[in-house]
Amino acid sequence: MALSLSKFMTGNTQPVPSAKRARHVGIIMDGNGRWATRRGMPRSMGHRAGVEALRRTIEAAPSVGIEVLTVFAFSTENWKRPKPEVDFIMNLLVEYCRREIDKLNEAGVRLNALGRIDEMPEPQRSEIRRAVELTAGNDRLTVNLAVNYGGRAELVDAFKAMAVKLQAGELDPSAIDEALLGEHLYTKGLPDIDMVIRTAGEMRLSNFLLWQSSYSEIYVSDIAWPDFNGEHLARALESFGRRERRFGGLVEE
Ligand code: FPP
């Protein structure tokens, strides 16, 4: 059953002071399998419950000041999982694009996909493209679904794109700097990640947004992803507000 997205539509959100606001939050939605196994259910049920958690989190994001939410739905390494599990997640992805997109669109959410989308199978590729096109004009919240995504693969793709321009004489090596590299990433035009949230307790990045998370605050929650909700998100963002970010410098007194 779909949760209401009415909060989006009524604009019923509290302003968050900009200095302590995480504009771009990334989430490693981990623990679906363990959540299901603990309940004596197949792992796939954990992924299905994970979609509900995603819905709750998207609904809560604007109220804690988030402008961009990037969620790790499927990595370039996840293809190594047993085929039935991969197939289940791929079907969920299509179901998600078909069932949720109108509600997201009405709520002003722009859906984007980060990853090697061209290498996705059909109908996943077309459904993602359709959802991205449909919501392209929205600006209330951007949700990036990282699918067939790997941080190293993203950097390789960026280097290749720049190499092609170099070879064609369209780019001079001296022009290559951090900003230019950033323009060749899937996240082109988006702010760096302010905070990475990982659920289910593991303390690693797992090839998620390696470039964009250079100065991210990291927040690990013991909650398994299917149990995650707006309150957990708010708690993570409160923690962000207490962090002292120095970006390699010193804090001014
Ligand atoms: C990690 O849990 C989760 C995934 C690899 C898949 C994430 C998918 C969702 C949350 C569903 C929402 C996504 C779509 C398709 C819209 P895990 O399986 O690694 O859990 P474990 O570490 O307990 O085994």
mmCIF file of C-alpha atoms in Angstrom, residues 81-219:
data_model
loop_
_atom_site.group_PDB
_atom_site.id
_atom_site.type_symbol
_atom_site.label_atom_id
_atom_site.label_comp_id
_atom_site.label_asym_id
_atom_site.label_seq_id
_atom_site.Cartn_x
_atom_site.Cartn_y
_atom_site.Cartn_z
ATOM 1 C CA ARG A 81 24.594 -12.576 -6.761
ATOM 2 C CA PRO A 82 22.514 -15.675 -7.533
ATOM 3 C CA LYS A 83 20.444 -15.151 -10.681
ATOM 4 C CA PRO A 84 17.049 -15.452 -8.938
ATOM 5 C CA GLU A 85 17.997 -12.619 -6.551
ATOM 6 C CA VAL A 86 19.318 -10.447 -9.405
ATOM 7 C CA ASP A 87 16.144 -11.119 -11.400
ATOM 8 C CA PHE A 88 13.992 -10.233 -8.402
ATOM 9 C CA ILE A 89 15.729 -6.890 -7.881
ATOM 10 C CA MET A 90 15.549 -6.136 -11.628
ATOM 11 C CA ASN A 91 11.805 -6.839 -11.583
ATOM 12 C CA LEU A 92 11.414 -4.629 -8.511
ATOM 13 C CA LEU A 93 13.156 -1.859 -10.383
ATOM 14 C CA VAL A 94 10.683 -2.037 -13.262
ATOM 15 C CA GLU A 95 7.778 -2.277 -10.839
ATOM 16 C CA TYR A 96 9.136 0.752 -8.980
ATOM 17 C CA CYS A 97 9.459 2.817 -12.152
ATOM 18 C CA ARG A 98 5.965 1.864 -13.300
ATOM 19 C CA ARG A 99 4.104 2.122 -9.992
ATOM 20 C CA GLU A 100 5.779 5.038 -8.272
ATOM 21 C CA ILE A 101 6.602 7.407 -11.031
ATOM 22 C CA ASP A 102 3.275 9.235 -11.273
ATOM 23 C CA LYS A 103 3.201 9.835 -7.519
ATOM 24 C CA LEU A 104 6.796 11.024 -7.531
ATOM 25 C CA ASN A 105 6.090 13.272 -10.483
ATOM 26 C CA GLU A 106 3.041 14.818 -8.791
ATOM 27 C CA ALA A 107 5.146 15.392 -5.691
ATOM 28 C CA GLY A 108 7.733 17.356 -7.706
ATOM 29 C CA VAL A 109 10.448 14.717 -7.469
ATOM 30 C CA ARG A 110 12.983 14.514 -10.233
ATOM 31 C CA LEU A 111 14.180 10.964 -10.702
ATOM 32 C CA ASN A 112 17.633 10.417 -12.109
ATOM 33 C CA ALA A 113 19.698 7.310 -12.680
ATOM 34 C CA LEU A 114 23.420 7.062 -11.986
ATOM 35 C CA GLY A 115 25.358 4.185 -13.459
ATOM 36 C CA ARG A 116 25.973 2.302 -16.669
ATOM 37 C CA ILE A 117 22.331 2.518 -17.678
ATOM 38 C CA ASP A 118 23.107 1.762 -21.337
ATOM 39 C CA GLU A 119 24.339 -1.663 -20.253
ATOM 40 C CA MET A 120 21.183 -2.493 -18.323
ATOM 41 C CA PRO A 121 18.886 -5.155 -19.769
ATOM 42 C CA GLU A 122 15.457 -4.391 -21.163
ATOM 43 C CA PRO A 123 12.845 -3.475 -20.032
ATOM 44 C CA GLN A 124 14.822 -1.932 -17.146
ATOM 45 C CA ARG A 125 16.709 0.464 -19.416
ATOM 46 C CA SER A 126 13.599 1.856 -21.124
ATOM 47 C CA GLU A 127 11.629 2.123 -17.898
ATOM 48 C CA ILE A 128 14.428 4.067 -16.235
ATOM 49 C CA ARG A 129 14.759 6.354 -19.245
ATOM 50 C CA ARG A 130 11.009 6.963 -19.341
ATOM 51 C CA ALA A 131 10.924 7.828 -15.627
ATOM 52 C CA VAL A 132 13.902 10.167 -15.959
ATOM 53 C CA GLU A 133 12.371 11.952 -18.942
ATOM 54 C CA LEU A 134 8.954 12.264 -17.335
ATOM 55 C CA THR A 135 10.291 13.917 -14.184
ATOM 56 C CA ALA A 136 13.087 15.984 -15.763
ATOM 57 C CA GLY A 137 11.328 19.303 -15.119
ATOM 58 C CA ASN A 138 10.761 18.772 -11.384
ATOM 59 C CA ASP A 139 12.787 20.594 -8.760
ATOM 60 C CA ARG A 140 11.344 19.856 -5.302
ATOM 61 C CA LEU A 141 13.748 16.985 -4.669
ATOM 62 C CA THR A 142 16.166 15.096 -6.886
ATOM 63 C CA VAL A 143 16.374 11.361 -6.269
ATOM 64 C CA ASN A 144 19.289 9.599 -7.909
ATOM 65 C CA LEU A 145 18.852 5.857 -8.199
ATOM 66 C CA ALA A 146 22.330 4.381 -8.438
ATOM 67 C CA VAL A 147 21.811 1.248 -10.545
ATOM 68 C CA ASN A 148 24.511 -0.774 -12.256
ATOM 69 C CA TYR A 149 26.643 1.777 -10.444
ATOM 70 C CA GLY A 150 30.231 1.540 -9.279
ATOM 71 C CA GLY A 151 32.398 4.418 -8.082
ATOM 72 C CA ARG A 152 35.445 3.089 -9.924
ATOM 73 C CA ALA A 153 33.434 2.407 -13.079
ATOM 74 C CA GLU A 154 32.172 5.998 -12.928
ATOM 75 C CA LEU A 155 35.736 7.318 -12.777
ATOM 76 C CA VAL A 156 36.789 5.046 -15.649
ATOM 77 C CA ASP A 157 33.862 6.364 -17.710
ATOM 78 C CA ALA A 158 34.854 9.949 -16.917
ATOM 79 C CA PHE A 159 38.507 9.324 -17.882
ATOM 80 C CA LYS A 160 37.425 7.662 -21.122
ATOM 81 C CA ALA A 161 35.139 10.556 -22.035
ATOM 82 C CA MET A 162 37.987 13.014 -21.437
ATOM 83 C CA ALA A 163 40.438 10.812 -23.384
ATOM 84 C CA VAL A 164 38.111 10.860 -26.391
ATOM 85 C CA LYS A 165 38.068 14.667 -26.276
ATOM 86 C CA LEU A 166 41.860 14.795 -25.866
ATOM 87 C CA GLN A 167 42.319 12.557 -28.886
ATOM 88 C CA ALA A 168 39.959 14.666 -30.945
ATOM 89 C CA GLY A 169 41.936 17.769 -30.015
ATOM 90 C CA GLU A 170 38.952 19.215 -28.162
ATOM 91 C CA LEU A 171 40.657 19.165 -24.778
ATOM 92 C CA ASP A 172 44.082 20.294 -23.670
ATOM 93 C CA PRO A 173 45.715 18.284 -20.843
ATOM 94 C CA SER A 174 46.389 21.515 -18.952
ATOM 95 C CA ALA A 175 42.641 22.120 -18.774
ATOM 96 C CA ILE A 176 42.075 18.968 -16.737
ATOM 97 C CA ASP A 177 41.293 19.835 -13.158
ATOM 98 C CA GLU A 178 38.879 18.673 -10.450
ATOM 99 C CA ALA A 179 36.020 20.759 -11.806
ATOM 100 C CA LEU A 180 36.430 19.338 -15.299
ATOM 101 C CA LEU A 181 36.546 15.784 -14.002
ATOM 102 C CA GLY A 182 33.393 16.541 -12.009
ATOM 103 C CA GLU A 183 31.673 17.558 -15.232
ATOM 104 C CA HIS A 184 32.320 14.108 -16.664
ATOM 105 C CA LEU A 185 30.812 12.236 -13.734
ATOM 106 C CA TYR A 186 27.243 10.915 -13.621
ATOM 107 C CA THR A 187 26.580 13.530 -10.927
ATOM 108 C CA LYS A 188 27.477 16.453 -13.203
ATOM 109 C CA GLY A 189 25.908 19.661 -11.920
ATOM 110 C CA LEU A 190 25.045 18.261 -8.482
ATOM 111 C CA PRO A 191 26.682 19.271 -5.198
ATOM 112 C CA ASP A 192 29.152 16.875 -3.572
ATOM 113 C CA ILE A 193 27.760 14.423 -1.057
ATOM 114 C CA ASP A 194 27.521 16.039 2.382
ATOM 115 C CA MET A 195 26.677 12.864 4.215
ATOM 116 C CA VAL A 196 26.746 9.149 3.451
ATOM 117 C CA ILE A 197 24.324 7.087 5.517
ATOM 118 C CA ARG A 198 24.833 3.346 5.646
ATOM 119 C CA THR A 199 22.291 1.088 7.285
ATOM 120 C CA ALA A 200 22.808 -2.339 8.893
ATOM 121 C CA GLY A 201 26.034 -1.549 10.666
ATOM 122 C CA GLU A 202 28.855 -2.244 8.192
ATOM 123 C CA MET A 203 31.485 0.494 8.123
ATOM 124 C CA ARG A 204 32.560 0.633 4.504
ATOM 125 C CA LEU A 205 31.857 2.623 1.354
ATOM 126 C CA SER A 206 31.477 -0.358 -1.009
ATOM 127 C CA ASN A 207 32.468 1.570 -4.147
ATOM 128 C CA PHE A 208 29.771 4.221 -3.605
ATOM 129 C CA LEU A 209 30.383 7.744 -4.966
ATOM 130 C CA LEU A 210 34.128 7.606 -4.363
ATOM 131 C CA TRP A 211 34.927 11.008 -5.864
ATOM 132 C CA GLN A 212 31.883 12.848 -4.559
ATOM 133 C CA SER A 213 32.260 11.601 -0.981
ATOM 134 C CA SER A 214 35.831 12.842 -0.454
ATOM 135 C CA TYR A 215 34.722 15.128 2.376
ATOM 136 C CA SER A 216 31.441 13.470 3.279
ATOM 137 C CA GLU A 217 30.418 12.920 6.834
ATOM 138 C CA ILE A 218 29.715 9.249 7.405
ATOM 139 C CA TYR A 219 26.812 7.990 9.469
#
